Coordinates of C-alpha atoms and ligand atoms in Angstrom, one line a residue:
X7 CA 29.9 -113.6 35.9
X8 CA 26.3 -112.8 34.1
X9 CA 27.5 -109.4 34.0
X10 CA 31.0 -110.1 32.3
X11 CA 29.6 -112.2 29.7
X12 CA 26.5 -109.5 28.2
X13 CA 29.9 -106.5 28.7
X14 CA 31.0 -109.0 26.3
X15 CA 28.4 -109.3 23.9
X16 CA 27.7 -106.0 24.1
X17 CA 31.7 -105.1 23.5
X18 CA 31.8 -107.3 20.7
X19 CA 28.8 -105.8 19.1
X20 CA 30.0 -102.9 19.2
X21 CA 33.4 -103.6 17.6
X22 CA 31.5 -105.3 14.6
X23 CA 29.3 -102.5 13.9
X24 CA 33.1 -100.3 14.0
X25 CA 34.6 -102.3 11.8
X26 CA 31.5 -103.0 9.0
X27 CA 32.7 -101.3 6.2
X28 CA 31.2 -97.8 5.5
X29 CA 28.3 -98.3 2.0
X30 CA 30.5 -95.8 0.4
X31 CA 34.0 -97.7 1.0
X32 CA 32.2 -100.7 0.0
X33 CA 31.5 -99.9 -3.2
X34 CA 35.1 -98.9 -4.2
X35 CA 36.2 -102.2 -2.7
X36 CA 34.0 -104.1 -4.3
X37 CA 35.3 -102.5 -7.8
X38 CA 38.8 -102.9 -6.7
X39 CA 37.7 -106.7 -6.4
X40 CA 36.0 -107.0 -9.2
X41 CA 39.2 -105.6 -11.3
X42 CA 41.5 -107.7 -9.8
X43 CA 42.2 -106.7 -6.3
X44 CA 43.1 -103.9 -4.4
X45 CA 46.7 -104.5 -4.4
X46 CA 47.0 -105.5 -8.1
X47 CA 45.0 -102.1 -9.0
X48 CA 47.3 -99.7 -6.6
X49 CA 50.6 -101.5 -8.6
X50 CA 49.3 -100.6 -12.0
X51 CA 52.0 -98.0 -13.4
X52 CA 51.0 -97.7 -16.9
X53 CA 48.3 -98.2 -19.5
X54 CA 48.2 -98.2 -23.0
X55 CA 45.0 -98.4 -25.4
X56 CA 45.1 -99.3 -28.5
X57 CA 42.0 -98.8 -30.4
X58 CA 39.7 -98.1 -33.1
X59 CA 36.3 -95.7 -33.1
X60 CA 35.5 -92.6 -33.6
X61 CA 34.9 -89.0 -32.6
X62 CA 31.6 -87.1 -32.8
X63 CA 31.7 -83.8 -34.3
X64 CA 30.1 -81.8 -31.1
X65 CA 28.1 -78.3 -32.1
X66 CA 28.8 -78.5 -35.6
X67 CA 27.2 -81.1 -37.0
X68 CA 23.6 -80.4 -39.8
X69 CA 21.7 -79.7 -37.0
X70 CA 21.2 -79.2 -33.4
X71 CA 20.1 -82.8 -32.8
X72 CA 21.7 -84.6 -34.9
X73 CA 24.9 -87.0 -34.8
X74 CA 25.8 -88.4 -37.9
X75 CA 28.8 -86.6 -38.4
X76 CA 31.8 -88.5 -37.3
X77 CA 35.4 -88.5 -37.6
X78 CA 36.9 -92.0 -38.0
X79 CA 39.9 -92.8 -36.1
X80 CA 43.1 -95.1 -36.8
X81 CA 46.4 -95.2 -35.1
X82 CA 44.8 -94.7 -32.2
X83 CA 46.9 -94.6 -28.7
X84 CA 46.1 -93.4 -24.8
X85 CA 49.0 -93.6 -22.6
X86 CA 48.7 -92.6 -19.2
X87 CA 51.2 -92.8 -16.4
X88 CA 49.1 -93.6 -14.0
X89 CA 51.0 -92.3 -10.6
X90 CA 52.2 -89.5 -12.5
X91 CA 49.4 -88.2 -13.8
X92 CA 50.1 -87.7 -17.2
X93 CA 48.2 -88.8 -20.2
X94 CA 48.7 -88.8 -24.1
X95 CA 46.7 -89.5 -26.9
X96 CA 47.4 -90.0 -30.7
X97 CA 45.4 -90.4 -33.8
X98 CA 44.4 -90.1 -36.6
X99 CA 40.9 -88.9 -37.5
X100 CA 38.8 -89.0 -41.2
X101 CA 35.6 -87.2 -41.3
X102 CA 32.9 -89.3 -42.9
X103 CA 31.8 -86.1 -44.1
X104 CA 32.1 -82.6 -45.9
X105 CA 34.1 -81.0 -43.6
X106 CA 35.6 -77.3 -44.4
X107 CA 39.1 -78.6 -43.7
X108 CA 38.8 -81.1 -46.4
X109 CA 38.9 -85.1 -46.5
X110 CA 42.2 -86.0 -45.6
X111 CA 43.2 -87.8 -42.6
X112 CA 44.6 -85.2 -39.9
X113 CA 46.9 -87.0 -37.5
X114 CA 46.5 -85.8 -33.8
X115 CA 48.6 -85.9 -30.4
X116 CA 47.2 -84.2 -27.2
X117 CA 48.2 -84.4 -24.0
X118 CA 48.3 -83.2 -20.6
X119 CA 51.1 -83.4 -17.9
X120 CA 49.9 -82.3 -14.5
X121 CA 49.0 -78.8 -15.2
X122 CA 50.1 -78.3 -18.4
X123 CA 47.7 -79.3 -21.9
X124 CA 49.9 -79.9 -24.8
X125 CA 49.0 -80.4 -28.7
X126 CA 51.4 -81.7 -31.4
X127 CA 51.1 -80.8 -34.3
X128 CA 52.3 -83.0 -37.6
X129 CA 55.0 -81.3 -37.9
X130 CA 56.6 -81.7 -34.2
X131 CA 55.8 -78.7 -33.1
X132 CA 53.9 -78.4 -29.8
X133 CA 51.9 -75.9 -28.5
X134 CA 50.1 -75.2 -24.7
X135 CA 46.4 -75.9 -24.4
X136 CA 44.1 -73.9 -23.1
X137 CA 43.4 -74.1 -19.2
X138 CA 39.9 -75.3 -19.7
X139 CA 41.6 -78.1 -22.1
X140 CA 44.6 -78.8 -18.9
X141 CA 41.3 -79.0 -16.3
X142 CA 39.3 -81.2 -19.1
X143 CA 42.1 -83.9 -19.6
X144 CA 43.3 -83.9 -16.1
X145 CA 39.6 -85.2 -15.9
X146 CA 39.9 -87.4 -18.6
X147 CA 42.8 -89.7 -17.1
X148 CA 40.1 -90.6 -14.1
X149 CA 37.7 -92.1 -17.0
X150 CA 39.2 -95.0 -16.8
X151 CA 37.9 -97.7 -14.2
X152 CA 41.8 -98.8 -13.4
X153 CA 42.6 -94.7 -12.5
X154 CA 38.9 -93.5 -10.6
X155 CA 39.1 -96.9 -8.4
X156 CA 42.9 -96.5 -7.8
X157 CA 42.3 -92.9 -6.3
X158 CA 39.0 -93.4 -4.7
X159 CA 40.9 -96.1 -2.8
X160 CA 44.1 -93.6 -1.8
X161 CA 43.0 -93.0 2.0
X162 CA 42.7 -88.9 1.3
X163 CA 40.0 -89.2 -1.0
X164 CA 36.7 -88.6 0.2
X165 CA 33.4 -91.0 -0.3
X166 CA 30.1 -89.9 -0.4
X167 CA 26.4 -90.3 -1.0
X168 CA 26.4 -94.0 -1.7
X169 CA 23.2 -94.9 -3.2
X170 CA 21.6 -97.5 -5.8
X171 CA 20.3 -96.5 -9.1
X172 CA 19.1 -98.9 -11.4
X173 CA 21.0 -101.8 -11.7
X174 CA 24.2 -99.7 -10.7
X175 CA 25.5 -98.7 -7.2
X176 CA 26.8 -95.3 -6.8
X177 CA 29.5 -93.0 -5.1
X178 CA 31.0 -89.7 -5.4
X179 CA 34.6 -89.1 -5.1
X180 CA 36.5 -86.6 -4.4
X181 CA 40.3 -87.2 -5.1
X182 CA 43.2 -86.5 -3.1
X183 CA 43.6 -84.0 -5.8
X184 CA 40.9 -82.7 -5.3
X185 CA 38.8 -83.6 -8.6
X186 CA 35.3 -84.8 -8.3
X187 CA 34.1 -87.7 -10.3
X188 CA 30.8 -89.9 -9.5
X189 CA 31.5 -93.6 -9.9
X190 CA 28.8 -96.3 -11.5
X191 CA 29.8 -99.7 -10.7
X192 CA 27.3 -103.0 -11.8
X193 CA 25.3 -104.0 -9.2
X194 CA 25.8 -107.3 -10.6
X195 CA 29.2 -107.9 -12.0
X196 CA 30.8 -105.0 -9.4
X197 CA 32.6 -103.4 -12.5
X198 CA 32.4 -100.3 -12.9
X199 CA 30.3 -98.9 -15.6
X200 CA 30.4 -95.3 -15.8
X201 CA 32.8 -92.1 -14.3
X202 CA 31.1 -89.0 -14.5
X203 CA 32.8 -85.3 -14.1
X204 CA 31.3 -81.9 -14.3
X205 CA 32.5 -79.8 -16.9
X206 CA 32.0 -76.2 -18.8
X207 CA 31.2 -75.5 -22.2
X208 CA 30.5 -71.4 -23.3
X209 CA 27.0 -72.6 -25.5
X210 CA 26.1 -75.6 -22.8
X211 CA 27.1 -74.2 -19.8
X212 CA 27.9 -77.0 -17.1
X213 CA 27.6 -80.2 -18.6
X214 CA 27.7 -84.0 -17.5
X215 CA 31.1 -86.2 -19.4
X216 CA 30.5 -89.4 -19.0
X217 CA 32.6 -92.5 -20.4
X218 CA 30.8 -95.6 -20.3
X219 CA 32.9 -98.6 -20.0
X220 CA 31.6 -102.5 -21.8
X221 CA 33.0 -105.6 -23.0
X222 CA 35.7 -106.2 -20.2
X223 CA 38.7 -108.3 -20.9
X224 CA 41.5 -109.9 -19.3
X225 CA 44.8 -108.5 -19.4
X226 CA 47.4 -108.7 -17.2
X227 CA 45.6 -110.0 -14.2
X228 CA 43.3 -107.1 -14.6
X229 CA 39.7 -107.0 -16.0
X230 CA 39.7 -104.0 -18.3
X231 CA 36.9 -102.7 -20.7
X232 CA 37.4 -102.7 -24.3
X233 CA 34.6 -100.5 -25.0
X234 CA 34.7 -97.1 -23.8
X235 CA 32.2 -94.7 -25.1
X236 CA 32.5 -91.0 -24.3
X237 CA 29.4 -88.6 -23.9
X238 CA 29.6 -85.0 -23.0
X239 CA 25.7 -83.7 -22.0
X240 CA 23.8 -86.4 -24.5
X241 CA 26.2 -86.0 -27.6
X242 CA 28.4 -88.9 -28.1
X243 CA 31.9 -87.5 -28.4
X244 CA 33.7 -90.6 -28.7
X245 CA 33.5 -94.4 -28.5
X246 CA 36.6 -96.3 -28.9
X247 CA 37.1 -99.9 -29.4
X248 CA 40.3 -101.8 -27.7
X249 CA 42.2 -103.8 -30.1
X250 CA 45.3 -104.0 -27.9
X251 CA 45.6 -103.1 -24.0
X252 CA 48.8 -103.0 -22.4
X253 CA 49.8 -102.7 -18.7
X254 CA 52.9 -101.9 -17.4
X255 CA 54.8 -101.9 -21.1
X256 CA 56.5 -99.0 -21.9
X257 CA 54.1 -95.9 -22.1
X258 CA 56.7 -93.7 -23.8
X259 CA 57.6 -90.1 -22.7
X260 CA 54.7 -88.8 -21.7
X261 CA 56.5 -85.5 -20.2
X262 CA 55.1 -82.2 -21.5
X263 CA 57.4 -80.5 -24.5
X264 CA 59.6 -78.0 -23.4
X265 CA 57.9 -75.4 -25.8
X266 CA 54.9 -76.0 -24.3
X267 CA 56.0 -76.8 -20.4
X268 CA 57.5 -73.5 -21.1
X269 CA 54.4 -71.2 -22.8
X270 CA 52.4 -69.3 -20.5
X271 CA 48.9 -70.8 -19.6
X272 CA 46.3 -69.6 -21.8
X273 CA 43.0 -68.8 -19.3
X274 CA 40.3 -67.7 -21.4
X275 CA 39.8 -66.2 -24.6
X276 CA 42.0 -63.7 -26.4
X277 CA 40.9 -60.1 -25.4
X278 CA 38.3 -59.1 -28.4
X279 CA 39.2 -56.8 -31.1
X280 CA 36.4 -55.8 -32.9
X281 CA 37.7 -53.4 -36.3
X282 CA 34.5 -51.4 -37.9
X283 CA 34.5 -51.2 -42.0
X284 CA 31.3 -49.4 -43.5
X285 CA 30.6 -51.6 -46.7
X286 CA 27.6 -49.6 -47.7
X287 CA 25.2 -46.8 -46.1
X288 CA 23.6 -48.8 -43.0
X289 CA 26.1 -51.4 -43.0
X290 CA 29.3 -52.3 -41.2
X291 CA 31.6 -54.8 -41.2
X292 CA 33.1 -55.8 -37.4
X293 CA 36.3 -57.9 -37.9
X294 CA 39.1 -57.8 -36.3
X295 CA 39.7 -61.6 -35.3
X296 CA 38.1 -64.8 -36.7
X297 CA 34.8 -65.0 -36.3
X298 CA 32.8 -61.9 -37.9
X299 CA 29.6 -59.5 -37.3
X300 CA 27.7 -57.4 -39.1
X301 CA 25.6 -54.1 -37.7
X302 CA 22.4 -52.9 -40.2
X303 CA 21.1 -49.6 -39.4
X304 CA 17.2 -49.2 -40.0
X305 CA 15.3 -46.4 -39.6
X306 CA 14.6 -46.1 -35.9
X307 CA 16.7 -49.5 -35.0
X308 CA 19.8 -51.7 -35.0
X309 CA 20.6 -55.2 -36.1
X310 CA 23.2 -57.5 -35.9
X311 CA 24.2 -60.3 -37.9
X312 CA 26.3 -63.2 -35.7
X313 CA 26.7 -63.4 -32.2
X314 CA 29.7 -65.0 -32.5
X315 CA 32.2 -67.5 -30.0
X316 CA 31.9 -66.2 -26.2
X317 CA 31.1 -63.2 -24.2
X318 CA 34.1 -62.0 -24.4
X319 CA 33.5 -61.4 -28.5
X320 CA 29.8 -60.9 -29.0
X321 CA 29.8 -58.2 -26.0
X322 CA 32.4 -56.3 -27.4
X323 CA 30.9 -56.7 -30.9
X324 CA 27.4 -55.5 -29.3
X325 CA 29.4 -52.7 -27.8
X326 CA 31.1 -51.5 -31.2
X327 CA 27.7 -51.1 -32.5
X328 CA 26.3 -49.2 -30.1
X329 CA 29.3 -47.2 -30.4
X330 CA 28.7 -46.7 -33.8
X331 CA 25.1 -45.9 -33.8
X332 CA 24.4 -44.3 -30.2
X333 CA 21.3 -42.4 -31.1
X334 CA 19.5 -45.6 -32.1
X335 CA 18.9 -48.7 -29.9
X336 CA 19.9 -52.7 -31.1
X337 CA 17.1 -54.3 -31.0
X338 CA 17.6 -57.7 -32.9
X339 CA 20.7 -60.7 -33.6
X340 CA 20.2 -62.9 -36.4
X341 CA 21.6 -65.7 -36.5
X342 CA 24.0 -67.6 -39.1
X343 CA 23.6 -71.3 -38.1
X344 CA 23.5 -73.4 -35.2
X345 CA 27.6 -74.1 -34.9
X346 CA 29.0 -73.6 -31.7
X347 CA 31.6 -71.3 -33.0
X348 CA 28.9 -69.1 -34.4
X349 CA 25.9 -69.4 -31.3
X350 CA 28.1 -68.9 -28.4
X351 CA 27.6 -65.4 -28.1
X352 CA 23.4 -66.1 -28.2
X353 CA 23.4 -65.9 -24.3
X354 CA 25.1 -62.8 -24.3
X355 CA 23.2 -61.2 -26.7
X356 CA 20.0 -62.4 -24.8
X357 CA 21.5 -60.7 -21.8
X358 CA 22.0 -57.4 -23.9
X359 CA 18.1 -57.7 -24.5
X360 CA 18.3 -58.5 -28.2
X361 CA 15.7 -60.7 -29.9
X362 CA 17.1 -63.7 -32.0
X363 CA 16.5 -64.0 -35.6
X364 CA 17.2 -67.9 -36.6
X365 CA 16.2 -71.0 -38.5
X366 CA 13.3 -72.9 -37.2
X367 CA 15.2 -76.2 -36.7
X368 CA 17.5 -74.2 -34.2
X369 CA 14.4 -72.9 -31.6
X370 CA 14.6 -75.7 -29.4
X371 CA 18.2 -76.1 -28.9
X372 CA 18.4 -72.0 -28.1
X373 CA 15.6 -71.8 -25.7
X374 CA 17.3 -75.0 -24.3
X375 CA 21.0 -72.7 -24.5
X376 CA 19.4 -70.0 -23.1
X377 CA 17.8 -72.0 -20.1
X378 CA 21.1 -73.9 -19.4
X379 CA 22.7 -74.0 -15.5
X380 CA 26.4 -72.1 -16.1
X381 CA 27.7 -72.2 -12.5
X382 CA 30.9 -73.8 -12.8
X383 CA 31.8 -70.2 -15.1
X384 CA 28.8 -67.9 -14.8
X385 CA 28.8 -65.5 -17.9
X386 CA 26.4 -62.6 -18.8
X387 CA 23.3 -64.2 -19.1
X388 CA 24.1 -65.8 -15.7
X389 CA 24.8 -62.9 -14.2
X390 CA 21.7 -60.8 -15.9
X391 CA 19.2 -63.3 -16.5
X392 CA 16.8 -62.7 -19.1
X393 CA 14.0 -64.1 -21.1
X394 CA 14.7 -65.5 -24.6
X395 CA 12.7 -63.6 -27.6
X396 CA 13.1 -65.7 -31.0
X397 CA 11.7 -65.1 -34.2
X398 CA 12.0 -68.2 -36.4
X399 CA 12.4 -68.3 -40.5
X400 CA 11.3 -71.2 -42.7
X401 CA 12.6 -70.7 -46.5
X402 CA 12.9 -66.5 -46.3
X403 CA 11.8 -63.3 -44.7
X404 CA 12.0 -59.6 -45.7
X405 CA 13.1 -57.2 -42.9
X406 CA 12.4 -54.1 -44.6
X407 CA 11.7 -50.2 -43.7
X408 CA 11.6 -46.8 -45.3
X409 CA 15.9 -47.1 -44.9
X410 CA 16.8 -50.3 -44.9
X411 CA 15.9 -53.6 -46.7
X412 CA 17.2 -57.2 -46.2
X413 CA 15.8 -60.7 -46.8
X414 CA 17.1 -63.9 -45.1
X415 CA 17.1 -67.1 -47.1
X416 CA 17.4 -70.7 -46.0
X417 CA 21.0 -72.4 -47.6
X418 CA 18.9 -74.9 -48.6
X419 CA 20.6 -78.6 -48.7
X420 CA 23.7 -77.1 -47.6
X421 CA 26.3 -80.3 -46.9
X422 CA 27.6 -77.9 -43.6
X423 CA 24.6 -77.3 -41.9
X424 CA 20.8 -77.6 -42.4
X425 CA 20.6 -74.7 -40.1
X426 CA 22.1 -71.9 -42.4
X427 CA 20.7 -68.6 -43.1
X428 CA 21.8 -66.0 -45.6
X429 CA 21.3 -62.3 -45.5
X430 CA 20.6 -60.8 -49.0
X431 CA 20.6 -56.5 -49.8
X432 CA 19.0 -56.2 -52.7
X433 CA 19.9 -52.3 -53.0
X434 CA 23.3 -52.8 -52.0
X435 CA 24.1 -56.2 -54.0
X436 CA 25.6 -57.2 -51.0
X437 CA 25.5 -61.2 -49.5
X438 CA 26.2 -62.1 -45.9
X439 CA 27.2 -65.6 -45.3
X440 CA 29.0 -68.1 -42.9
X441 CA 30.7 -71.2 -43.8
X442 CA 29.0 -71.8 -46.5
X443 CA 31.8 -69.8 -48.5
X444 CA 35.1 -68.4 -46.6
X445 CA 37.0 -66.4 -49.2
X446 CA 40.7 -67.6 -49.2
X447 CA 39.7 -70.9 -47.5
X448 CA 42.0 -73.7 -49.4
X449 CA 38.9 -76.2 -50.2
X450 CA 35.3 -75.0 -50.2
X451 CA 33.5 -78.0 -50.0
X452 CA 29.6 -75.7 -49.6
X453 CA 30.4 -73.0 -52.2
X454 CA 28.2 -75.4 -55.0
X455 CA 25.8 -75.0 -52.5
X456 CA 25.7 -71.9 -52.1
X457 CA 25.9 -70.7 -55.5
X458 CA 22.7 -73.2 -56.2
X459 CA 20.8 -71.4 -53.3
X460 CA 21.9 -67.8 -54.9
X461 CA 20.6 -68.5 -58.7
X462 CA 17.3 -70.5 -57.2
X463 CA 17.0 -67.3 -55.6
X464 CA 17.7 -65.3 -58.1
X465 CA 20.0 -63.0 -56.0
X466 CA 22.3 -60.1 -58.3
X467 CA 25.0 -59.8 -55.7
X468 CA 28.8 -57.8 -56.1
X469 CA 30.1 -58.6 -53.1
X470 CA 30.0 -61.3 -50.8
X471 CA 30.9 -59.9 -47.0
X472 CA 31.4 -63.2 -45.2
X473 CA 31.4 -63.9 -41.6
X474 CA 35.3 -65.9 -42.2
X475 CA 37.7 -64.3 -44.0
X476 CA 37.8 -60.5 -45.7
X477 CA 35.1 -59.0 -48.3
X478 CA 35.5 -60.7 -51.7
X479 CA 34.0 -59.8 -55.5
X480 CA 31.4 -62.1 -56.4
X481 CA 33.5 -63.1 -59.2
X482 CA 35.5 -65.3 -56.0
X483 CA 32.8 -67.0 -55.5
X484 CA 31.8 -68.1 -58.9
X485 CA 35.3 -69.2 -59.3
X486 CA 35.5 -71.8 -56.5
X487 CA 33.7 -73.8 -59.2
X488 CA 35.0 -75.7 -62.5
X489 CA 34.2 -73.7 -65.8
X490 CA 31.5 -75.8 -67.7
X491 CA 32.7 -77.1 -70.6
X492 CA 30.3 -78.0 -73.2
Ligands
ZN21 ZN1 29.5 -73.8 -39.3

C-alpha cells in the first residue's frame, strides 16, 4: 500500500516534468498568446499594410556614417499570402535629397513568389530579381510577428537556445523551410519585438536585418504592430508607419508575372568585361560595363583609379592591368568615394595586395570593410586574407615621379558625397571623376559642384574621363550649366 502510493507520486512527477513545456516552445506560445491565440494566428491567410515612412539610402549616402538621406514613401502597400508564401510591396518613394536620378517620385512594386524575385516597373513590365534579392525577401515575409510566430509554431520547425536578454526573451528558429530567423519577444507584454535573419552584402559581408516591431494595434482579433522599423547591420533601411492593416481582405494576385516566373534566375553578377582605351601615354581607360577604372603607369609602378562593384569586376579590372603593363607591378587603388557601388571591389583589391588611396572621412568604415566576417559568400579577401594599407587625403595630394604626375583633390561640398576625390593630370589636361559628373546622364544635380571645385582649383582640363559613362570634351561639362546672363 505505502509502496503504491510513493510509485504514484513518483509516476506523477514524472509525467509533470514530461509534459512542462520546453523554455524554447514556451516562448513562441507565449507570443502566439499574446497576438491572439494560437489558433487565431495559424488561420491568418492574408495581410495587408498600408503605410507611410521611409527608406534609408544604404552605402550611398555623404558619408560612411551618416543617415540623413532618405527617400519618402507614399502609396505604400505589403501584401503577403501568408500560407503561400508570397509577398508584394508597392510604393512610391521621393528622395529628400539630390539624388542623380532626379526629384521626382519613382513608383515601385517588388515582389517575391516562392523562389522567384520580381520587380515592376511603371510601365508594366516585370523583370526577375536577382537570387540574392529571391533569398532576401523570402526573408523578409518572416519579419512580421503574425508570419515568424505562425511558422515557429508549425511542429517541423526547430527551437533553440532560449535565453533572456535584457528585457526580451529569445529563440532561434529554424523554419520548416528551412530559413533561420532569431525571435525577440517582451519579456513583459510577450509581443514580439524583433526578427532577426542573417544576410550578405559584397562591401559588409554577413550582416544582421532586423525589423523592430512598436505601437501594436488591434485588428481583427489580432494585436499587430503599426511601427515596423527595418535595420540592416546599424543603418536604418526602413521604418514604416501603419495607417491601415488588413487581415484576411483581398491581398490581390500576388502570383509572380509570367515574364518573370519565366526568366532564368540571375545568381551573381554578370561575367566582367573590362575594354582597355589608352587616353594618353600612362593612362588607360577600362570600361566595358557600368562602373569604370583607370590604370596610371609611373615609372617603376602601377595605379589604379576605382575598385569598383564586386570581385567579380575589380579582379578582372586588376587583371587587365597587369595584362597591360606586365613588366611593372600595381602597387596602389585610389579611391573615388565611399558609395557601395564604387568600394565594393576594396576587399579584393586588398587581397591583390594593393594599398588604398581615399578620403580621410572614409578610413574607419574601410578598415571596418576590410575586417568584416563574409562567411555566408566568402570572396577574395576571405579566401586570402590580408592586412589593409591606407593612405588618407585631406583637401589634395601630388603623386608625382620622373613619368607620371597626378594630384587628387577633395570635391569639396559636393551635394552626392562628402567623401569624393578627383584625379587631376596636369600634363595631360585630363580629369577623373565619379558621380560628381556622368556625361550623358539626363539631370546632373553635382556638376555645379564640380565645376566650383575645378575653378577653386584652378584646374585647365580638355577632357573629362569619368568613372560613368564615355570620355567627354570639357566643353560637356561646362554646358550642364545655364549660360550667365548679365
Ligand atoms: Zn556615388
Amino acid at each position: 500500500m505505502h509502496r503504491t502510493l510513493l510509485l504514484a507520486i513518483v509516476t506523477a512527477a514524472a509525467v509533470t516534468a514530461c509534459t512542462r513545456t520546453p523554455p524554447e516552445q514556451q516562448i513562441v506560445n507565449d507570443a502566439a498568446a499574446a497576438l491572439g491565440g494560437r489558433d487565431r494566428v495559424l488561420a491568418v491567410k492574408t495581410l495587408t499594410i498600408e503605410a507611410e515612412g521611409w527608406n534609408g539610402n544604404l552605402g550611398q549616402d555623404m558619408t560612411p556614417e551618416a543617415a540623413g538621406q532618405k527617400f519618402l514613401l507614399s502609396g505604400y502597400k505589403r501584401s503577403i499570402d501568408v500560407p503561400g508564401g508570397r509577398a508584394r510591396v508597392e510604393q512610391t518613394r521621393t528622395p529628400n535629397f539630390a539624388y542623380f536620378q532626379g526629384q521626382a517620385p519613382q513608383k515601385q512594386v517588388a515582389g517575391v513568389d516562392k523562389d522567384v524575385a520580381y520587380n515592376v516597373a511603371p510601365n508594366g513590365d516585370a523583370t526577375r530579381a536577382s537570387n540574392a534579392a529571391a533569398r532576401d525577401r523570402r526573408a523578409e515575409i518572416y519579419h512580421h510577428p503574425i508570419t515568424v510566430v505562425r511558422a515557429a509554431l508549425d511542429p517541423a520547425a526547430k527551437l533553440t537556445n532560449p535565453r533572456t536578454s535584457g528585457s526580451e526573451r529569445v529563440v532561434d528558429v529554424t523554419t520548416a523551410g528551412g530559413l533561420t530567423f532569431t525571435l525577440a519577444i517582451d519579456s513583459a507584454t510577450r509581443l514580439p519585438a524583433r526578427v532577426v535573419s542573417m544576410s550578405e552584402n559584397a562591401n559588409l559581408g554577413d550582416v544582421a536585418i532586423e525589423t523592430g516591431f512598436a505601437d501594436y494595434q488591434d485588428v481583427s482579433g489580432l494585436k499587430l504592430p503599426s511601427r515596423l522599423t527595418t535595420k540592416t547591420d546599424t543603418y536604418t533601411t526602413a521604418e514604416i508607419h501603419a495607417t491601415k492593416q488588413t487581415v484576411d481582405g483581398d491581398a490581390g494576385d500576388l502570383a509572380a508575372p509570367a515574364a518573370a516566373a519565366s526568366a532564368a534566375p540571375a545568381g551573381g553578377p554578370p561575367p566582367a568585361v573590362v575594354t582597355a582605351e589608352q587616353v594618353a601615354k600612362g593612362i588607360w581607360f577600362l570600361a566595358g560595363q557600368s562602373h569604370h577604372s583607370v590604370l596610371v603607369e609611373f615609372n617603376d609602378h602601377l595605379m589604379l583609379i576605382e575598385a569598383p562593384q564586386n570581385d567579380t569586376r575589380t579582379l578582372a579590372v586588376i587583371a587587365k592591368a597587369r595584362e597591360l603593363r606586365p613588366d611593372k607591378p600595381l602597387k596602389y587603388v585610389a579611391n573615388s568615394h565611399h558609395h557601395f557601388d564604387h568600394s565594393g571591389g576594396i576587399r579584393a583589391a586588398v587581397s591583390e595586395g594593393l594599398t588604398v588611396i581615399t578620403h580621410k572621412a572614409n578610413e574607419a568604415f574601410f578598415k571596418d570593410v576590410v575586417s568584416r566576417a563574409h562567411t555566408m559568400v566568402p570572396d577574395a579577401l576571405s579566401k586570402n586574407p590580408k592586412p589593409l594599407t591606407i593612405e588618407t587625403v585631406d583637401d589634395s595630394v601630388v603623386i608625382k615621379d620622373a613619368k607620371m604626375a597626378v594630384e587628387l583633390f577633395h570635391i569639396a561640398g559636393n551635394p552626392h558625397a562628402d567623401t569624393l576625390l578627383m584625379a587631376y593630370f596636369p600634363a595631360q589636361r585630363i580629369l577623373v571623376e565619379a558621380d560628381a559628373f556622368s556625361p550623358g546622364a539626363a539631370v546632373q544635380p553635382y556638376a555645379a559642384n564640380l565645376l566650383e571645385n575645378i575653378k577653386k582649383h584652378n584646374l585647365k582640363i580638355d577632357r573629362i574621363v569619368p568613372l560613368h559613362g564615355t570620355i567627354a570634351p570639357f566643353s560637356e561639362l561646362a554646358k550642364t550649366q545655364p549660360a550667365k546672363t548679365n
